[in-house]
Coordinates of C-alpha atoms and ligand atoms in Angstrom, one line a residue:
X65 CA 94.3 98.3 69.5
X66 CA 92.5 100.4 72.0
X67 CA 93.9 99.5 75.4
X68 CA 91.1 101.1 77.4
X69 CA 88.3 99.5 75.4
X70 CA 90.2 96.2 75.6
X71 CA 90.3 96.5 79.4
X72 CA 86.5 97.1 79.5
X73 CA 86.1 93.9 77.5
X74 CA 88.3 91.9 79.9
X75 CA 86.2 93.2 82.8
X76 CA 83.2 91.6 81.1
X77 CA 84.7 88.5 79.6
X78 CA 87.3 87.5 82.3
X79 CA 86.2 89.4 85.4
X80 CA 87.8 87.0 87.9
X81 CA 91.1 86.7 86.1
X82 CA 93.9 88.2 88.3
X83 CA 95.2 91.3 86.5
X84 CA 97.9 92.5 89.0
X85 CA 99.4 90.4 91.7
X86 CA 101.9 91.5 94.4
X87 CA 103.2 89.5 97.3
X88 CA 100.4 90.7 99.6
X89 CA 97.5 91.8 97.3
X90 CA 95.9 91.2 94.0
X91 CA 93.2 92.8 91.8
X92 CA 91.2 91.0 89.1
X93 CA 90.0 92.6 85.9
X94 CA 86.5 93.5 87.3
X95 CA 88.1 95.3 90.3
X96 CA 90.6 97.1 88.0
X97 CA 87.8 98.4 85.9
X98 CA 85.4 99.3 88.8
X99 CA 88.1 100.9 90.9
X100 CA 89.6 103.0 88.2
X101 CA 86.1 104.1 87.1
X102 CA 85.3 105.2 90.6
X103 CA 88.5 107.1 91.0
X104 CA 88.2 108.7 87.6
X105 CA 84.8 110.0 88.5
X106 CA 86.2 111.4 91.7
X107 CA 89.1 113.1 89.9
X108 CA 86.7 114.7 87.3
X109 CA 84.3 115.9 90.0
X110 CA 87.0 117.3 92.2
X111 CA 89.5 118.8 89.7
X112 CA 87.3 119.4 86.6
X113 CA 87.9 118.4 83.1
X114 CA 91.4 119.4 82.1
X115 CA 94.4 117.9 80.4
X116 CA 96.8 118.8 83.2
X117 CA 98.7 115.6 84.1
X118 CA 98.4 114.0 87.5
X119 CA 101.4 112.7 89.4
X120 CA 101.2 109.1 90.8
X121 CA 103.8 108.6 93.5
X122 CA 104.5 105.1 94.8
X123 CA 106.3 101.8 94.1
X124 CA 104.6 98.5 93.3
X125 CA 101.3 98.7 95.2
X126 CA 98.5 97.2 93.0
X127 CA 96.6 100.5 93.4
X128 CA 99.3 102.2 91.3
X129 CA 97.7 100.7 88.2
X130 CA 94.2 101.7 89.4
X131 CA 95.5 105.3 89.7
X132 CA 97.2 105.2 86.2
X133 CA 93.9 104.1 84.6
X134 CA 91.8 106.5 86.6
X135 CA 93.9 109.4 85.4
X136 CA 93.5 108.5 81.7
X137 CA 89.8 107.8 82.1
X138 CA 89.5 111.3 83.6
X139 CA 91.1 112.6 80.4
X140 CA 94.5 113.3 81.9
X141 CA 97.9 111.9 81.4
X142 CA 99.7 110.4 84.5
X143 CA 103.2 110.9 85.6
X144 CA 104.6 108.0 87.7
X145 CA 107.3 108.8 90.3
X146 CA 108.9 105.9 92.1
X147 CA 109.5 106.2 95.9
X148 CA 113.3 105.7 95.2
X149 CA 113.4 109.2 93.7
X150 CA 114.7 111.6 96.4
X151 CA 112.3 114.3 97.6
X152 CA 114.3 117.2 96.0
X153 CA 114.1 115.5 92.6
X154 CA 110.5 114.5 93.0
X155 CA 109.7 118.1 93.9
X156 CA 111.5 119.3 90.7
X157 CA 109.4 116.9 88.6
X158 CA 106.2 118.0 90.3
X159 CA 107.2 121.6 89.7
X160 CA 107.5 120.8 86.0
X161 CA 104.4 118.6 85.8
X162 CA 102.2 121.0 87.9
X163 CA 99.6 118.5 88.8
X164 CA 96.4 119.6 90.7
X165 CA 96.7 116.5 92.8
X166 CA 99.3 113.8 93.7
X167 CA 98.0 110.3 94.1
X168 CA 100.0 108.3 96.6
X169 CA 99.0 104.7 96.5
X170 CA 101.8 103.7 99.0
X171 CA 102.1 104.7 102.6
X172 CA 105.2 106.9 101.7
X173 CA 106.3 110.1 103.3
X174 CA 106.3 112.7 100.6
X175 CA 105.9 116.5 100.2
X176 CA 103.4 117.2 97.5
X177 CA 104.3 120.8 97.4
X178 CA 101.4 123.0 96.2
X179 CA 99.5 120.0 94.9
X180 CA 96.9 118.2 97.1
X181 CA 98.0 114.7 98.1
X182 CA 95.6 111.7 98.3
X183 CA 96.9 108.7 100.2
X184 CA 96.3 105.0 99.9
X185 CA 93.4 104.7 102.4
X186 CA 91.6 107.7 100.7
X187 CA 92.2 106.1 97.3
X188 CA 90.8 102.8 98.5
X189 CA 87.8 104.4 100.1
X190 CA 87.0 106.3 96.8
X191 CA 87.5 103.1 94.8
X192 CA 85.2 101.1 97.0
X193 CA 82.4 103.6 96.8
X194 CA 81.9 102.2 93.3
X195 CA 80.8 105.1 91.1
X196 CA 80.1 104.1 87.5
X197 CA 82.9 106.3 86.1
X198 CA 83.0 108.8 83.2
X199 CA 81.9 107.5 79.8
X200 CA 84.4 106.8 77.1
X201 CA 84.0 110.3 75.7
X202 CA 85.8 111.7 78.7
X203 CA 88.8 109.3 78.3
X204 CA 92.1 110.5 76.8
X205 CA 92.0 110.6 73.0
X206 CA 94.5 109.3 70.5
X207 CA 96.7 112.5 70.4
X208 CA 96.4 113.2 74.2
X209 CA 99.1 112.4 76.6
X210 CA 98.6 109.0 78.2
X211 CA 101.7 109.1 80.4
X212 CA 104.8 111.3 81.1
X213 CA 108.0 109.5 82.1
X214 CA 110.8 111.6 83.5
X215 CA 114.3 110.7 82.5
X216 CA 117.8 112.0 83.4
X217 CA 118.4 115.4 81.8
X218 CA 121.8 117.0 81.1
X219 CA 120.8 120.3 82.8
X220 CA 120.6 118.6 86.2
X221 CA 116.8 118.3 86.3
X222 CA 114.9 115.4 84.7
X223 CA 112.9 115.9 81.5
X224 CA 109.4 114.5 80.9
X225 CA 108.8 112.5 77.8
X226 CA 105.1 112.7 76.7
X227 CA 103.6 109.5 75.3
X228 CA 100.1 109.7 73.7
X229 CA 97.4 107.1 73.8
X230 CA 98.0 106.7 70.0
X231 CA 101.7 105.9 70.6
X232 CA 100.9 103.4 73.3
X233 CA 98.2 101.7 71.1
X234 CA 100.6 101.4 68.2
X235 CA 103.3 100.1 70.4
X236 CA 101.0 97.5 71.8
X237 CA 99.8 96.3 68.4
X238 CA 103.4 95.2 67.9
X239 CA 104.4 94.3 71.4
X240 CA 101.7 91.7 72.0
X241 CA 103.3 89.5 69.3
X242 CA 106.8 89.7 70.6
X243 CA 108.5 86.4 71.2
X244 CA 105.5 84.2 71.2
X245 CA 102.1 84.8 69.4
X246 CA 99.6 86.9 71.3
X247 CA 97.2 84.0 71.6
X248 CA 99.8 82.0 73.5
X249 CA 100.2 85.0 75.8
X250 CA 96.4 85.1 76.7
X251 CA 95.9 84.7 80.4
X252 CA 99.6 84.2 81.0
X253 CA 101.8 85.6 83.8
X254 CA 104.2 88.4 82.9
X255 CA 107.1 89.4 85.1
X256 CA 107.3 93.1 86.1
X257 CA 110.8 94.0 87.3
X258 CA 111.3 97.6 86.4
X259 CA 109.7 100.4 88.5
X260 CA 106.7 102.0 86.8
X261 CA 108.6 105.2 86.4
X262 CA 110.8 103.5 83.8
X263 CA 109.4 103.0 80.4
X264 CA 110.5 99.4 80.3
X265 CA 107.7 98.6 82.7
X266 CA 105.2 99.7 79.9
X267 CA 106.3 96.6 78.0
X268 CA 105.2 94.3 80.7
X269 CA 102.3 96.2 82.2
X270 CA 100.3 97.1 79.1
X271 CA 101.3 94.1 77.0
X272 CA 100.1 91.9 79.9
X273 CA 96.8 93.9 80.3
X274 CA 96.2 93.8 76.5
X275 CA 96.6 90.0 76.6
X276 CA 94.3 89.6 79.6
X277 CA 97.3 88.2 81.5
X278 CA 98.4 88.5 85.1
X279 CA 101.2 91.0 86.0
X280 CA 103.4 89.6 88.7
X281 CA 105.1 92.5 90.3
X282 CA 108.4 92.3 92.1
X283 CA 109.3 95.0 94.6
X284 CA 112.7 96.5 95.1
X285 CA 112.8 94.8 98.4
X286 CA 112.2 91.4 96.9
X287 CA 115.0 92.1 94.3
X288 CA 117.4 92.9 97.1
X289 CA 117.1 89.4 98.6
X290 CA 117.8 86.8 95.9
X291 CA 117.0 83.7 97.9
X292 CA 113.6 85.0 98.8
X293 CA 113.1 86.3 95.3
X294 CA 113.8 82.9 93.8
X295 CA 111.5 81.2 96.4
X296 CA 108.7 83.5 95.3
X297 CA 109.5 83.1 91.6
X298 CA 109.0 79.4 92.0
X299 CA 105.3 79.9 92.6
X300 CA 104.9 82.7 90.1
X301 CA 104.2 80.7 86.9
X302 CA 105.8 83.4 84.9
X303 CA 105.6 82.8 81.2
X304 CA 106.8 86.1 79.7
X305 CA 109.9 87.7 81.2
X306 CA 110.5 91.4 80.7
X307 CA 113.7 93.0 82.2
X308 CA 116.9 94.6 81.4
X309 CA 119.8 92.2 80.5
X310 CA 121.5 93.4 83.6
X311 CA 118.8 91.9 85.8
X312 CA 119.0 88.6 83.9
X313 CA 122.7 88.6 84.6
X314 CA 122.2 89.1 88.3
X315 CA 119.8 86.1 88.3
X316 CA 122.1 84.0 86.2
X317 CA 124.8 84.3 88.9
X318 CA 122.7 81.8 90.8
X319 CA 122.6 78.3 89.3
X320 CA 119.0 77.9 90.5
X321 CA 117.9 80.3 87.8
X322 CA 116.9 77.8 85.2
X323 CA 113.8 76.2 83.5
X324 CA 113.2 74.0 86.6
X325 CA 112.6 77.2 88.7
X326 CA 110.3 78.7 86.0
X327 CA 108.9 75.7 84.1
X328 CA 106.2 77.8 82.3
X329 CA 108.7 80.4 81.0
X330 CA 108.5 80.8 77.2
X331 CA 109.9 84.2 76.3
X332 CA 112.5 86.6 77.5
X333 CA 111.9 90.2 76.2
X334 CA 114.9 92.5 76.7
X335 CA 115.3 96.2 76.1
X336 CA 117.2 99.2 77.3
X337 CA 120.8 98.1 77.1
X338 CA 123.2 95.8 75.3
X339 CA 122.3 92.1 75.4
X340 CA 125.6 90.3 75.3
X341 CA 126.2 87.0 73.5
X342 CA 127.3 85.5 76.8
X343 CA 124.0 86.3 78.5
X344 CA 122.0 85.1 75.5
X345 CA 124.0 81.8 75.4
X346 CA 123.7 81.2 79.1
X347 CA 119.9 81.8 79.0
X348 CA 119.6 79.4 76.0
X349 CA 121.3 76.7 78.0
X350 CA 119.3 77.2 81.2
X351 CA 115.9 77.8 79.5
X352 CA 115.7 75.5 76.5
X353 CA 111.9 76.1 76.2
X354 CA 112.2 79.9 76.0
X355 CA 112.8 82.3 73.1
X356 CA 115.0 85.3 73.6
X357 CA 114.1 88.6 72.0
X358 CA 116.4 91.7 71.9
X359 CA 114.4 94.9 71.3
X360 CA 115.7 98.5 71.0
X361 CA 114.3 101.9 71.6
X362 CA 114.3 105.0 73.8
X363 CA 111.5 106.3 76.1
X364 CA 111.0 108.9 73.4
X365 CA 109.7 106.3 71.0
X366 CA 107.5 104.3 73.5
X367 CA 109.8 101.7 74.9
X368 CA 111.0 99.9 71.7
X369 CA 110.5 99.6 68.0
X370 CA 112.9 96.9 66.7
X371 CA 113.1 93.2 67.5
X372 CA 115.2 90.2 66.7
X373 CA 114.9 86.7 68.0
X374 CA 118.3 85.6 69.3
X375 CA 118.7 81.9 68.6
X376 CA 121.8 79.9 69.1
X377 CA 123.1 80.4 65.7
X378 CA 122.9 84.2 66.0
X379 CA 124.4 84.2 69.5
X380 CA 127.3 82.1 68.3
X381 CA 128.0 83.9 65.0
X382 CA 127.2 87.6 65.5
X383 CA 129.2 89.6 68.1
X384 CA 127.9 92.1 69.1
X385 CA 124.3 91.0 68.6
X386 CA 122.1 93.1 66.3
X387 CA 119.2 95.0 68.0
X388 CA 116.6 94.1 65.4
X389 CA 114.3 95.0 62.5
X390 CA 111.9 97.9 62.8
X391 CA 108.2 97.4 63.4
X392 CA 105.4 98.3 61.0
X393 CA 104.4 101.9 61.2
X394 CA 107.9 103.0 62.1
X395 CA 111.0 103.7 60.1
X396 CA 114.7 104.0 60.9
X397 CA 117.4 106.0 59.0
X398 CA 121.0 106.6 59.8
X399 CA 122.1 110.2 59.4
X400 CA 125.5 111.9 59.2
X401 CA 126.2 115.1 61.1
X402 CA 124.6 117.2 58.4
X403 CA 121.4 115.2 58.5
X404 CA 122.1 113.3 55.3
X405 CA 120.8 109.7 55.1
X406 CA 123.7 107.2 55.0
X407 CA 123.8 104.1 52.8
X408 CA 123.5 100.6 54.1
X409 CA 126.4 99.5 56.3
X410 CA 127.6 103.0 57.1
X411 CA 127.4 104.3 60.6
X412 CA 125.9 107.5 61.9
X413 CA 123.1 108.7 64.2
X414 CA 120.1 106.5 64.6
X415 CA 116.9 108.4 63.6
X416 CA 113.5 107.1 64.4
X417 CA 110.3 108.0 62.7
X418 CA 106.7 106.9 62.9
X419 CA 103.6 106.2 65.0
X420 CA 105.2 105.7 68.4
X421 CA 107.5 108.8 68.5
X422 CA 106.7 111.1 71.4
X423 CA 104.9 114.4 71.0
X424 CA 107.9 116.0 72.8
X425 CA 109.2 116.9 76.2
X426 CA 106.7 118.3 78.7
X427 CA 107.0 122.1 79.0
X428 CA 110.4 122.0 77.2
X429 CA 109.8 123.6 73.8
X430 CA 113.4 124.3 73.0
X431 CA 114.7 121.0 74.0
X432 CA 111.9 119.3 72.1
X433 CA 112.8 121.3 68.9
X434 CA 116.4 120.0 69.1
X435 CA 115.5 116.4 69.2
X436 CA 112.0 116.0 67.6
X437 CA 111.0 117.0 64.0
X438 CA 108.3 116.3 61.4
X439 CA 109.1 114.8 58.1
X440 CA 107.5 113.4 55.0
X441 CA 108.2 109.9 53.8
X442 CA 106.3 108.1 51.0
X443 CA 103.6 110.8 51.1
X444 CA 103.1 110.4 54.8
X445 CA 103.8 113.0 57.5
X446 CA 105.7 111.4 60.3
X447 CA 107.1 112.4 63.7
X448 CA 110.8 111.9 64.0
X449 CA 113.3 111.7 66.8
X450 CA 117.1 112.1 66.8
X451 CA 118.2 109.4 69.3
X452 CA 121.9 110.5 69.9
X453 CA 122.6 106.7 69.5
X454 CA 125.2 105.6 67.0
X455 CA 124.6 102.6 64.7
X456 CA 124.2 101.2 61.2
X457 CA 121.6 99.3 59.2
X458 CA 122.5 96.2 57.2
X459 CA 119.7 94.7 55.0
X460 CA 117.1 96.2 57.4
X461 CA 118.8 94.9 60.5
X462 CA 119.9 97.6 63.0
X463 CA 123.2 97.4 64.9
X464 CA 123.9 99.6 67.9
X465 CA 127.3 101.1 68.4
X466 CA 127.0 103.3 71.5
X467 CA 126.2 106.9 72.3
X468 CA 127.2 110.1 70.5
X469 CA 126.9 112.2 73.7
X470 CA 127.4 111.7 77.5
X471 CA 124.3 109.6 78.2
X472 CA 125.1 106.2 79.6
X473 CA 123.4 103.0 80.8
X474 CA 124.4 101.7 84.2
X475 CA 122.7 98.4 85.3
X476 CA 119.9 99.3 82.8
X477 CA 119.4 102.9 84.2
X478 CA 119.6 105.8 81.7
X479 CA 121.9 108.5 83.1
X480 CA 123.2 111.8 81.7
X481 CA 126.7 112.2 83.2
X482 CA 126.0 116.0 83.1
X483 CA 123.0 115.5 85.3
X484 CA 125.3 114.1 88.1
X485 CA 127.9 116.8 87.6
X486 CA 125.3 119.6 87.8
X487 CA 124.1 118.1 91.1
X488 CA 127.6 117.7 92.4
X489 CA 128.2 121.4 91.8
X490 CA 125.2 122.1 94.1
X491 CA 127.2 120.7 97.1
X492 CA 129.2 123.2 99.1
X493 CA 133.0 123.4 98.6
X494 CA 132.7 121.8 95.1
X495 CA 134.4 124.0 92.6
X496 CA 134.6 121.6 89.7
X497 CA 133.2 118.1 89.0
X498 CA 133.6 115.6 86.2
X499 CA 132.0 112.2 86.2
X500 CA 133.4 109.3 84.2
X501 CA 132.1 105.8 83.6
X502 CA 134.2 102.8 84.6
X503 CA 134.2 100.1 82.0
X504 CA 135.2 96.4 82.1
X505 CA 134.9 94.2 79.0
X506 CA 133.1 97.0 77.2
X507 CA 130.4 97.1 79.9
X508 CA 129.9 100.1 82.2
X509 CA 130.4 98.8 85.8
X510 CA 130.3 102.0 87.9
X511 CA 130.9 105.8 88.0
X512 CA 133.7 107.9 89.3
X513 CA 133.4 111.5 90.3
X514 CA 136.6 113.7 89.9
X515 CA 136.2 116.6 92.3
X516 CA 138.1 119.9 92.8
X517 CA 137.4 121.4 96.2
X518 CA 137.7 125.1 97.2
X519 CA 140.2 124.0 99.8
X520 CA 142.7 121.3 100.6
X521 CA 141.1 118.0 101.4
X522 CA 142.4 116.5 104.7
X523 CA 140.7 113.2 104.8
X524 CA 139.5 112.1 101.3
X525 CA 137.6 109.1 102.5
X526 CA 135.6 111.0 105.1
X527 CA 134.9 113.8 102.5
X528 CA 133.8 111.2 99.9
X529 CA 131.4 109.7 102.5
X530 CA 130.0 113.1 103.4
X531 CA 129.5 113.9 99.7
X532 CA 127.7 110.7 98.9
X533 CA 125.4 111.3 101.9
X534 CA 124.7 114.9 100.7
X535 CA 124.0 113.7 97.1
X536 CA 121.3 111.4 98.3
X537 CA 119.1 114.5 98.8
X538 CA 119.3 115.3 95.0
X539 CA 119.9 112.0 93.2
X540 CA 118.6 108.5 93.2
X541 CA 121.0 105.8 94.6
X542 CA 121.9 104.5 91.1
X543 CA 123.2 107.9 90.1
X544 CA 125.6 108.4 93.0
X545 CA 129.2 107.7 92.0
X546 CA 130.7 104.8 93.9
X547 CA 134.2 106.3 93.7
X548 CA 135.1 109.9 94.5
X549 CA 138.6 111.3 93.7
X550 CA 139.8 114.7 94.8
X551 CA 142.1 116.5 92.5
X552 CA 143.9 119.9 92.5
X553 CA 142.6 120.7 89.1
X554 CA 140.8 119.0 86.2
X555 CA 143.2 118.0 83.4
X556 CA 142.6 119.7 80.0
X557 CA 143.4 118.7 76.4
X558 CA 145.5 120.9 74.1
X559 CA 142.4 122.5 72.7
X560 CA 141.0 123.4 76.2
X561 CA 138.5 120.6 76.7
X562 CA 138.2 118.4 79.8
X563 CA 140.5 115.5 79.2
X564 CA 138.0 112.8 80.0
X565 CA 140.1 110.0 78.5
X566 CA 142.9 110.9 81.0
X567 CA 140.5 110.9 83.9
X568 CA 139.0 107.7 82.8
X569 CA 142.4 106.1 82.4
X570 CA 143.4 107.2 85.9
X571 CA 140.7 105.0 87.4
X572 CA 141.5 101.7 85.8
Ligands
LIG99 P1 115.6 104.4 77.8 O1 115.0 105.7 77.4 O2 115.8 104.4 79.3 O3 114.9 103.2 77.3 O4 117.0 104.4 77.1 C1 117.2 104.4 75.8 C2 118.6 104.2 75.4 O5 119.0 102.8 75.8 C3 118.7 104.1 73.8 O6 118.8 105.4 73.3 C4 120.0 103.3 73.7 O7 121.1 104.1 73.9 C5 119.9 102.3 74.9 N1 119.3 101.0 74.4 C6 118.0 100.7 74.3 N2 117.8 99.4 73.8 C7 119.0 98.9 73.6 C8 119.5 97.7 73.1 N3 118.7 96.7 72.8 N4 120.9 97.5 73.0 C9 121.7 98.5 73.4 N5 121.3 99.7 73.8 C10 120.0 99.9 74.0

């Protein structure tokens, strides 16, 4: 598959088919093509031919997609930043990405730093001027970066995962067949729930565009008001649902969330965190016409690379559910600590290899060397990635057991606990900080920060409120611990390490 060529075909064959639909606006395939071409021409004329990435800052405006495509047609990767990322953190990302320009297809307040900002009205004016656009020779090539997605990093600043056009195309060859065959997806409506700065959104955005479908985007605001969200969903005609299991759980809490609300729905595609048997069973009951697919993978291997259809038999008999079999073009091995491949059924680190593995972290050579490698399998040289996930294989089926480090998933968001701790230490008076995850029924439900101050705390509640407010400058909402405890000192184990178990136990 060549996604950019495919879009060119759609603009000729199905020009009037809506490609992106939001509550207030929509773009069809002809507009998507013409606008992205015009903007690509402008970018090349103004900033020259270079592979430096371009930052696209915004939320769910339909012009976000125009900007993404314009960047890659101008031969540059794009780096999406959602408006929910605080200014400090966005500035850190921009500092790493060093874009010549920041496209802002949303009327958001934002400091572009040294880079030149282009706002929505400027973007729209450029798009409507209608230049023919650079020819295909100028577009990003197979090995070039298509997008860079920044994800939580243990050092306290996010790290950018580079995904090439080749990785995306290989992912799409597989993803278009997930759940229901690609020909049944043609012209269908896909749900977009995740912000475009999370790689889960790649599963809905590009799979939908590859199938000539309509992407139905849901803003954060819509997701914050369920009654309104369900009312809008009723008219959406969504056939392919892509979200984290957490979001499906939130919807399931309302009895209205059933086939009657979404009569066209045929497939649930999940990724990013554990799909529980309970969620799968509830969905099967409420949506008898839909298949449920569990997929697994990190941003570093282009969204996902394993799949399993979760039917009733599997949901009743296998607990926890498997995460699937690996796609063609990829391979999975389980390694012990010495890097030795483990036999079937034995657990260790999940190692991914193949045609969707990232080319590394942007501007982070050392970090990239730790996690990425090249290897030879069956006379083929493959890129490989050490996931830090623990799991095992059984007859080709992958089972996920959890993390080997301090990365967690909270409501579908990937978070390094070290990242939060590093940012807590930036606040005044904080001498020491440890963050632990609160768990209920083996699911992470929230975060607690254990803090040592440089002086006695008079009013813990007030201080906690003050700290949360101060943290908003550095961290997105979902990374701010709900609970903050003040301690005189952090408990240590006999061998001098932070006693996280004890801290975690103290919260229950
Ligand atoms: P992200 O890069 O945000 O997609 O997060 C990747 C991590 O999410 C993986 O390394 C796993 O720890 C976790 N993950 C992804 N898919 C699944 C799944 N189907 N079940 C359980 N955990 C998952």
